Amino acid sequence: MKRNRIGYIIIFLLSLIYIYFDGGFLPYTLFYIVLLLPLVSFCYLLIVFNTFRYGENMNKREYQKGEVLDYTMSIHNETPLYIPYFTVYMHMEGRMLIKGMKNEHLALKPFTRHEIHFSVPILYRGKYKIGISYIEIRDFLNLISFKYLPGETKLIRVFPRVLPMDELNIPYMRISENDYLSQSKNNGHTEIRDIRDYRYGDSLKKIHWKLSSKYNKWLTKETNASSEKEFWVLLNLEEIKGEAEAVLNIEDRTIEVLVSIARVLLSAGIVLKLCFFRKEQVALEYSDLKGFEQLYELMSFIPFDQRVSFGEVMNFFIDSMPERQSVMVFTPVIDENHLDCLYKMNVNGHDVTLFYCTVAEGGMKKEVEKALQEEMPELGIRVINLFQNMKIFDEDITVAG
């Protein structure tokens, strides 16, 4: 457009020079044609802008990762005018989510319709703007442009998959779950075995109200059920550096495995304490399948955007944990600082399972990988790589694509 404007200014100046040195019918005719052309072009643009029609259709607004999104966009030129400069700009989020969705540069003939259709599997969880961001129409001289903003932004929500974890032959699930179920059958569910001071993250249901009132401080009761049917889940929400697709892939796998295990454990009546950092330390407790729905909704759209070290977060919650707890640590990326916290939990008598996707780049990468493969299993810390140990779920997405 800039080049066209420069060209028009040059032609206009040349027409002025022409009539200055050689006045007459032809020079003045050319001058007025050059002078009036932008006005005619502007009127043309107004007509086209107010008469074109477009439409967008999607099969639904909520999806689960791997489901197919059907999107159709149609543009109608309902005038006898030719539209040479018509550009449809798509939302950047949609272009990343849907391969092949790009800005469209169109030339529309009179009384024609142009249609674009996408039918692709959605590969990442989250909230996304889909479809037209705005439409730019330019006059036939390519000097002026109008932008048309859609009245509604098409927003879709993509939920993570709930994976069939019980089909995997992985010790962390079978051993932990069976042990807890068998213990719960032999032990009473309401027998109080100890009274202690309140710790951050304790449920209000466990507060001993009479003793708290008597001693003027919060006291919590420890029961067989509370100590033997409870999991602590520590989630790392640190911001991850790297290519967008690779980052989204490891974030999604972390969330999918977390919610899938949560469903299995909550179905078995095991209480989950979900701990993470978002502006402050957060500890949420879930105890049944209704709680799973809340957890699933929260995890579906939670961003990995925190700048606080996950090592600091783990240390905070380690100090808050009662003795001998079952702890699951979910981290997309693990480094040497995280290992120190895991060792600390192990020394404190906690039963620890680590779920991770990849090892952080750096000078200690090989040492960390060796520790994950050799040292930690020797200490009784279960280590699960969310890609190497769960390749079957990658095949499911490949089939869907």
Short mmCIF file of C-alpha atoms in Angstrom, two decimals:
data_model
loop_
_atom_site.label_atom_id
_atom_site.label_comp_id
_atom_site.label_asym_id
_atom_site.label_seq_id
_atom_site.Cartn_x
_atom_site.Cartn_y
_atom_site.Cartn_z
CA MET A 1 0.00 0.00 0.00
CA LYS A 2 2.85 2.40 0.76
CA ARG A 3 4.33 1.83 -2.70
CA ASN A 4 0.96 2.56 -4.33
CA ARG A 5 0.63 5.82 -2.41
CA ILE A 6 4.11 6.93 -3.48
CA GLY A 7 3.28 6.01 -7.07
CA TYR A 8 0.05 8.01 -6.96
CA ILE A 9 1.82 11.09 -5.57
CA ILE A 10 4.40 10.89 -8.38
CA ILE A 11 1.65 10.63 -11.04
CA PHE A 12 -0.22 13.54 -9.46
CA LEU A 13 2.89 15.72 -9.49
CA LEU A 14 3.62 14.77 -13.10
CA SER A 15 0.07 15.78 -14.11
CA LEU A 16 0.58 19.16 -12.41
CA ILE A 17 3.83 19.68 -14.27
CA TYR A 18 2.09 18.69 -17.52
CA ILE A 19 -0.62 21.34 -17.21
CA TYR A 20 1.93 23.92 -16.04
CA PHE A 21 4.09 23.58 -19.16
CA ASP A 22 1.44 22.57 -21.68
CA GLY A 23 -2.06 23.72 -20.69
CA GLY A 24 -4.99 22.49 -22.72
CA PHE A 25 -7.84 20.04 -22.89
CA LEU A 26 -5.82 16.83 -22.66
CA PRO A 27 -3.49 17.86 -19.81
CA TYR A 28 -6.39 19.16 -17.72
CA THR A 29 -8.47 16.07 -18.47
CA LEU A 30 -5.64 13.84 -17.26
CA PHE A 31 -5.15 16.05 -14.19
CA TYR A 32 -8.82 15.85 -13.13
CA ILE A 33 -8.91 12.10 -13.76
CA VAL A 34 -5.89 11.65 -11.48
CA LEU A 35 -7.46 14.02 -8.93
CA LEU A 36 -10.88 12.32 -8.89
CA LEU A 37 -9.71 8.70 -9.02
CA PRO A 38 -9.07 8.45 -5.21
CA LEU A 39 -12.59 9.82 -4.55
CA VAL A 40 -14.13 7.25 -6.89
CA SER A 41 -11.99 4.54 -5.32
CA PHE A 42 -13.09 5.64 -1.84
CA CYS A 43 -16.78 5.45 -2.83
CA TYR A 44 -16.12 2.01 -4.28
CA LEU A 45 -14.56 0.97 -0.96
CA LEU A 46 -17.57 2.23 1.02
CA ILE A 47 -19.98 0.22 -1.14
CA VAL A 48 -17.94 -2.97 -0.88
CA PHE A 49 -17.35 -2.58 2.86
CA ASN A 50 -21.06 -2.24 3.61
CA THR A 51 -22.30 -5.00 1.30
CA PHE A 52 -19.93 -7.97 1.71
CA ARG A 53 -21.02 -10.79 4.03
CA TYR A 54 -19.12 -13.45 5.92
CA GLY A 55 -19.93 -16.37 8.19
CA GLU A 56 -18.12 -18.69 10.60
CA ASN A 57 -19.31 -22.08 11.81
CA MET A 58 -17.86 -24.50 14.38
CA ASN A 59 -19.30 -27.81 15.51
CA LYS A 60 -18.97 -26.88 19.24
CA ARG A 61 -17.10 -24.68 21.71
CA GLU A 62 -15.75 -27.26 24.18
CA TYR A 63 -13.42 -30.09 23.24
CA GLN A 64 -11.23 -32.71 24.80
CA LYS A 65 -7.67 -32.89 23.53
CA GLY A 66 -7.53 -35.14 20.46
CA GLU A 67 -11.09 -34.43 19.34
CA VAL A 68 -11.65 -33.04 15.85
CA LEU A 69 -12.53 -29.39 15.35
CA ASP A 70 -14.63 -28.56 12.29
CA TYR A 71 -14.36 -24.92 11.27
CA THR A 72 -15.87 -23.29 8.18
CA MET A 73 -15.50 -19.68 7.05
CA SER A 74 -17.34 -18.26 4.04
CA ILE A 75 -17.00 -14.82 2.39
CA HIS A 76 -19.71 -13.46 0.03
CA ASN A 77 -19.32 -10.66 -2.50
CA GLU A 78 -22.92 -9.66 -3.20
CA THR A 79 -22.09 -6.72 -5.49
CA PRO A 80 -21.31 -6.47 -9.23
CA LEU A 81 -17.94 -4.99 -8.23
CA TYR A 82 -14.65 -6.81 -8.35
CA ILE A 83 -12.74 -6.85 -5.01
CA PRO A 84 -9.01 -7.20 -5.73
CA TYR A 85 -7.69 -6.53 -2.22
CA PHE A 86 -9.46 -8.52 0.50
CA THR A 87 -7.45 -9.96 3.42
CA VAL A 88 -8.77 -12.11 6.26
CA TYR A 89 -6.53 -12.07 9.34
CA MET A 90 -6.90 -15.08 11.63
CA HIS A 91 -6.27 -15.16 15.39
CA MET A 92 -2.66 -16.13 16.15
CA GLU A 93 -3.80 -18.66 18.76
CA GLY A 94 -5.96 -20.43 16.19
CA ARG A 95 -3.13 -20.46 13.65
CA MET A 96 -0.91 -22.19 16.20
CA LEU A 97 -3.62 -24.67 17.20
CA ILE A 98 -4.81 -25.54 13.68
CA LYS A 99 -2.12 -26.40 11.18
CA GLY A 100 -2.91 -24.78 7.84
CA MET A 101 -4.99 -21.94 9.26
CA LYS A 102 -3.32 -18.76 8.00
CA ASN A 103 -4.12 -15.25 6.86
CA GLU A 104 -6.01 -15.40 3.57
CA HIS A 105 -5.39 -12.88 0.74
CA LEU A 106 -8.38 -13.05 -1.57
CA ALA A 107 -9.63 -11.48 -4.79
CA LEU A 108 -13.41 -11.81 -5.04
CA LYS A 109 -15.25 -11.72 -8.32
CA PRO A 110 -18.77 -10.20 -8.54
CA PHE A 111 -21.51 -12.30 -6.92
CA THR A 112 -19.12 -15.02 -5.76
CA ARG A 113 -18.56 -16.94 -2.54
CA HIS A 114 -15.25 -18.14 -1.13
CA GLU A 115 -15.23 -20.89 1.51
CA ILE A 116 -12.43 -22.21 3.73
CA HIS A 117 -12.85 -25.40 5.79
CA PHE A 118 -10.64 -27.05 8.41
CA SER A 119 -11.20 -30.42 10.07
CA VAL A 120 -8.26 -31.18 12.36
CA PRO A 121 -7.60 -32.78 15.76
CA ILE A 122 -6.87 -30.37 18.62
CA LEU A 123 -3.48 -31.20 20.11
CA TYR A 124 -3.21 -28.87 23.13
CA ARG A 125 -5.37 -28.04 26.13
CA GLY A 126 -6.30 -24.48 27.04
CA LYS A 127 -8.47 -21.60 25.92
CA TYR A 128 -8.05 -20.39 22.34
CA LYS A 129 -9.43 -17.67 20.09
CA ILE A 130 -10.38 -19.29 16.79
CA GLY A 131 -11.21 -17.83 13.42
CA ILE A 132 -11.32 -14.26 12.15
CA SER A 133 -9.45 -11.58 14.05
CA TYR A 134 -10.34 -8.85 11.57
CA ILE A 135 -10.92 -8.31 7.84
CA GLU A 136 -9.07 -5.67 5.84
CA ILE A 137 -10.58 -4.36 2.59
CA ARG A 138 -8.66 -1.98 0.33
CA ASP A 139 -9.81 0.21 -2.55
CA PHE A 140 -8.96 -0.73 -6.14
CA LEU A 141 -6.06 1.76 -6.17
CA ASN A 142 -4.70 0.14 -3.01
CA LEU A 143 -4.45 3.55 -1.33
CA ILE A 144 -6.97 3.27 1.51
CA SER A 145 -8.10 0.38 3.72
CA PHE A 146 -10.96 -0.28 6.12
CA LYS A 147 -10.85 -2.84 8.92
CA TYR A 148 -13.90 -4.86 9.82
CA LEU A 149 -13.99 -6.30 13.35
CA PRO A 150 -16.24 -9.32 13.99
CA GLY A 151 -19.02 -8.78 16.50
CA GLU A 152 -18.05 -11.92 18.40
CA THR A 153 -14.73 -13.57 19.17
CA LYS A 154 -14.94 -17.33 18.77
CA LEU A 155 -13.45 -18.82 21.95
CA ILE A 156 -13.04 -22.55 22.47
CA ARG A 157 -12.02 -24.47 25.59
CA VAL A 158 -9.91 -27.60 25.23
CA PHE A 159 -9.83 -29.97 28.21
CA PRO A 160 -7.02 -32.47 28.85
CA ARG A 161 -7.56 -36.16 28.20
CA VAL A 162 -8.36 -38.45 31.10
CA LEU A 163 -6.03 -41.38 30.45
CA PRO A 164 -6.77 -45.02 31.34
CA MET A 165 -4.03 -45.21 33.97
CA ASP A 166 -5.31 -48.46 35.44
CA GLU A 167 -4.39 -50.23 32.17
CA LEU A 168 -0.69 -49.47 32.58
CA ASN A 169 1.57 -51.97 34.31
CA ILE A 170 3.39 -49.32 36.35
CA PRO A 171 4.21 -50.06 40.01
CA TYR A 172 3.41 -46.60 41.38
CA MET A 173 -0.30 -47.01 40.75
CA ARG A 174 -0.88 -50.65 41.58
CA ILE A 175 1.32 -50.83 44.68
CA SER A 176 0.20 -47.57 46.23
CA GLU A 177 -3.46 -48.04 45.49
CA ASN A 178 -3.66 -51.66 46.64
CA ASP A 179 -1.73 -50.94 49.83
CA TYR A 180 -4.03 -48.13 50.79
CA LEU A 181 -7.20 -50.04 50.01
CA SER A 182 -6.08 -53.03 52.03
CA GLN A 183 -5.05 -50.89 54.99
CA SER A 184 -8.33 -49.03 54.98
CA LYS A 185 -10.20 -52.30 55.39
CA ASN A 186 -8.24 -53.27 58.51
CA ASN A 187 -8.09 -49.92 60.29
CA GLY A 188 -10.87 -47.81 61.73
CA HIS A 189 -11.79 -44.65 59.87
CA THR A 190 -12.49 -42.44 62.89
CA GLU A 191 -9.98 -43.63 65.49
CA ILE A 192 -7.93 -40.65 66.74
CA ARG A 193 -4.28 -41.64 67.12
CA ASP A 194 -2.70 -38.23 67.79
CA ILE A 195 -3.36 -34.50 68.38
CA ARG A 196 -0.95 -31.95 66.88
CA ASP A 197 -0.69 -28.26 66.04
CA TYR A 198 -2.43 -27.04 62.89
CA ARG A 199 -0.25 -26.98 59.78
CA TYR A 200 -0.75 -25.06 56.56
CA GLY A 201 -2.97 -27.08 54.21
CA ASP A 202 -4.82 -29.07 56.90
CA SER A 203 -8.53 -29.52 56.27
CA LEU A 204 -10.92 -27.67 58.57
CA LYS A 205 -12.72 -30.99 59.04
CA LYS A 206 -9.70 -32.31 60.97
CA ILE A 207 -9.58 -29.47 63.50
CA HIS A 208 -10.40 -30.61 67.05
CA TRP A 209 -12.70 -27.76 67.99
CA LYS A 210 -13.10 -28.52 71.70
CA LEU A 211 -9.37 -28.79 72.40
CA SER A 212 -8.64 -25.79 70.14
CA SER A 213 -11.05 -23.72 72.22
CA LYS A 214 -9.60 -25.02 75.49
CA TYR A 215 -5.93 -24.31 74.62
CA ASN A 216 -6.66 -21.18 72.55
CA LYS A 217 -4.81 -22.43 69.46
CA TRP A 218 -5.65 -24.55 66.43
CA LEU A 219 -5.19 -28.28 67.04
CA THR A 220 -5.64 -31.00 64.45
CA LYS A 221 -6.60 -34.60 65.05
CA GLU A 222 -4.70 -37.38 63.31
CA THR A 223 -6.83 -40.43 62.52
CA ASN A 224 -5.96 -43.71 60.86
CA ALA A 225 -7.95 -42.61 57.85
CA SER A 226 -6.27 -39.21 57.58
CA SER A 227 -2.74 -40.61 57.67
CA GLU A 228 -3.28 -43.78 55.63
CA LYS A 229 -5.73 -42.68 52.95
CA GLU A 230 -4.16 -39.42 51.89
CA PHE A 231 -1.85 -38.28 49.11
CA TRP A 232 0.02 -35.02 48.85
CA VAL A 233 0.39 -33.83 45.25
CA LEU A 234 3.03 -31.17 44.55
CA LEU A 235 2.74 -29.51 41.14
CA ASN A 236 5.46 -27.42 39.51
CA LEU A 237 3.97 -24.42 37.64
CA GLU A 238 7.29 -22.74 36.84
CA GLU A 239 7.50 -21.03 33.46
CA ILE A 240 9.20 -23.27 30.89
CA LYS A 241 11.56 -21.92 28.24
CA GLY A 242 11.72 -23.41 24.76
CA GLU A 243 9.81 -23.83 21.51
CA ALA A 244 6.07 -23.31 21.93
CA GLU A 245 4.98 -26.75 20.72
CA ALA A 246 7.53 -28.63 22.82
CA VAL A 247 6.59 -26.62 25.91
CA LEU A 248 2.86 -27.19 25.39
CA ASN A 249 3.50 -30.89 24.90
CA ILE A 250 5.26 -31.42 28.23
CA GLU A 251 2.82 -29.16 30.09
CA ASP A 252 -0.14 -31.11 28.74
CA ARG A 253 1.37 -34.50 29.54
CA THR A 254 2.00 -33.41 33.13
CA ILE A 255 -1.57 -32.24 33.59
CA GLU A 256 -3.13 -35.26 31.85
CA VAL A 257 -1.33 -37.78 34.03
CA LEU A 258 -2.08 -35.77 37.17
CA VAL A 259 -5.83 -35.60 36.57
CA SER A 260 -5.95 -39.23 35.43
CA ILE A 261 -4.27 -40.49 38.60
CA ALA A 262 -6.46 -38.16 40.67
CA ARG A 263 -9.59 -39.76 39.22
CA VAL A 264 -8.39 -43.26 40.13
CA LEU A 265 -7.42 -42.31 43.68
CA LEU A 266 -10.53 -40.22 44.39
CA SER A 267 -12.68 -43.08 43.09
CA ALA A 268 -11.00 -45.28 45.72
CA GLY A 269 -11.86 -42.82 48.49
CA ILE A 270 -8.31 -41.52 48.90
CA VAL A 271 -8.00 -37.86 49.86
CA LEU A 272 -5.75 -35.67 47.70
CA LYS A 273 -4.00 -32.51 48.81
CA LEU A 274 -3.00 -30.54 45.73
CA CYS A 275 -0.22 -28.03 46.44
CA PHE A 276 1.24 -25.43 44.10
CA PHE A 277 2.30 -21.79 43.93
CA ARG A 278 0.30 -19.04 42.21
CA LYS A 279 1.20 -15.65 43.68
CA GLU A 280 1.08 -17.48 47.02
CA GLN A 281 1.25 -21.01 48.36
CA VAL A 282 -2.00 -22.86 47.59
CA ALA A 283 -3.16 -26.14 49.17
CA LEU A 284 -6.48 -27.59 48.01
CA GLU A 285 -8.09 -30.78 49.33
CA TYR A 286 -10.27 -33.15 47.30
CA SER A 287 -11.97 -36.21 48.73
CA ASP A 288 -14.50 -37.59 46.19
CA LEU A 289 -15.52 -37.61 42.53
CA LYS A 290 -17.34 -34.33 42.92
CA GLY A 291 -14.01 -32.89 44.00
CA PHE A 292 -12.46 -34.44 40.90
CA GLU A 293 -14.72 -32.32 38.69
CA GLN A 294 -13.42 -29.20 40.45
CA LEU A 295 -9.81 -30.37 40.16
CA TYR A 296 -10.29 -31.24 36.48
CA GLU A 297 -11.74 -27.81 35.68
CA LEU A 298 -8.89 -26.09 37.52
CA MET A 299 -6.11 -28.13 35.92
CA SER A 300 -7.58 -27.81 32.41
CA PHE A 301 -6.66 -24.16 32.08
CA ILE A 302 -4.03 -23.49 34.73
CA PRO A 303 -0.97 -21.81 33.16
CA PHE A 304 2.67 -22.67 33.74
CA ASP A 305 3.82 -19.10 34.27
CA GLN A 306 5.36 -18.83 37.73
CA ARG A 307 8.83 -17.38 38.31
CA VAL A 308 9.27 -18.67 41.86
CA SER A 309 11.63 -21.65 42.10
CA PHE A 310 9.84 -24.97 42.53
CA GLY A 311 12.58 -25.92 44.99
CA GLU A 312 11.41 -23.12 47.30
CA VAL A 313 7.80 -24.25 46.89
CA MET A 314 8.67 -27.85 47.78
CA ASN A 315 10.64 -26.79 50.85
CA PHE A 316 7.66 -24.79 52.09
CA PHE A 317 5.28 -27.73 51.82
CA ILE A 318 7.83 -30.23 53.18
CA ASP A 319 7.88 -28.22 56.40
CA SER A 320 4.05 -28.36 56.50
CA MET A 321 3.68 -32.11 56.00
CA PRO A 322 2.86 -34.50 58.83
CA GLU A 323 5.23 -37.44 59.21
CA ARG A 324 5.28 -40.38 56.79
CA GLN A 325 3.03 -39.13 54.01
CA SER A 326 2.58 -40.42 50.47
CA VAL A 327 3.76 -37.69 48.12
CA MET A 328 3.50 -37.42 44.34
CA VAL A 329 5.63 -34.72 42.72
CA PHE A 330 4.67 -33.57 39.20
CA THR A 331 7.20 -31.45 37.36
CA PRO A 332 7.52 -31.02 33.58
CA VAL A 333 11.23 -30.24 33.96
CA ILE A 334 13.51 -31.45 36.76
CA ASP A 335 16.92 -30.17 37.84
CA GLU A 336 19.47 -30.76 40.59
CA ASN A 337 17.72 -28.41 43.04
CA HIS A 338 14.55 -30.47 42.83
CA LEU A 339 16.53 -33.62 43.61
CA ASP A 340 17.72 -32.13 46.89
CA CYS A 341 14.11 -31.59 47.95
CA LEU A 342 13.17 -35.13 46.97
CA TYR A 343 16.01 -36.51 49.06
CA LYS A 344 14.85 -34.37 51.97
CA MET A 345 11.33 -35.81 51.72
CA ASN A 346 12.74 -39.30 51.58
CA VAL A 347 14.88 -38.70 54.69
CA ASN A 348 11.77 -37.39 56.49
CA GLY A 349 10.12 -40.77 55.93
CA HIS A 350 7.74 -39.80 53.14
CA ASP A 351 6.82 -42.27 50.39
CA VAL A 352 7.76 -40.29 47.26
CA THR A 353 6.88 -40.78 43.62
CA LEU A 354 8.32 -38.43 41.00
CA PHE A 355 6.60 -37.77 37.66
CA TYR A 356 8.65 -35.76 35.17
CA CYS A 357 8.94 -35.18 31.42
CA THR A 358 12.50 -34.01 30.81
CA VAL A 359 15.73 -33.01 32.54
CA ALA A 360 16.73 -29.34 32.48
CA GLU A 361 19.60 -28.39 30.20
CA GLY A 362 22.83 -27.41 31.92
CA GLY A 363 26.14 -28.62 33.24
CA MET A 364 24.50 -31.04 35.71
CA LYS A 365 22.18 -32.72 33.21
CA LYS A 366 24.09 -36.04 33.03
CA GLU A 367 24.41 -36.21 36.82
CA VAL A 368 20.68 -35.61 37.24
CA GLU A 369 19.84 -38.29 34.67
CA LYS A 370 22.10 -40.77 36.48
CA ALA A 371 20.49 -39.94 39.82
CA LEU A 372 17.02 -40.52 38.35
CA GLN A 373 18.00 -43.88 36.87
CA GLU A 374 20.12 -45.29 39.68
CA GLU A 375 20.31 -43.42 42.98
CA MET A 376 16.69 -42.48 43.55
CA PRO A 377 15.23 -45.99 42.90
CA GLU A 378 17.83 -47.35 45.35
CA LEU A 379 16.46 -44.97 47.98
CA GLY A 380 12.90 -46.16 47.33
CA ILE A 381 11.82 -43.09 45.37
CA ARG A 382 9.73 -44.19 42.38
CA VAL A 383 10.63 -42.29 39.19
CA ILE A 384 8.21 -42.15 36.25
CA ASN A 385 9.09 -40.50 32.95
CA LEU A 386 5.81 -39.28 31.50
CA PHE A 387 6.89 -39.97 27.92
CA GLN A 388 9.15 -43.01 28.06
CA ASN A 389 6.82 -44.94 30.39
CA MET A 390 3.60 -43.85 28.65
CA LYS A 391 4.29 -44.05 24.91
CA ILE A 392 0.90 -45.68 24.33
CA PHE A 393 -0.78 -42.32 24.91
CA ASP A 394 1.35 -40.69 22.21
CA GLU A 395 0.13 -43.36 19.79
CA ASP A 396 -3.47 -42.47 20.64
CA ILE A 397 -2.90 -38.85 19.60
CA THR A 398 -1.08 -39.95 16.42
CA VAL A 399 -4.04 -42.12 15.45
CA ALA A 400 -6.42 -39.22 16.12
CA GLY A 401 -4.34 -36.98 13.84
#
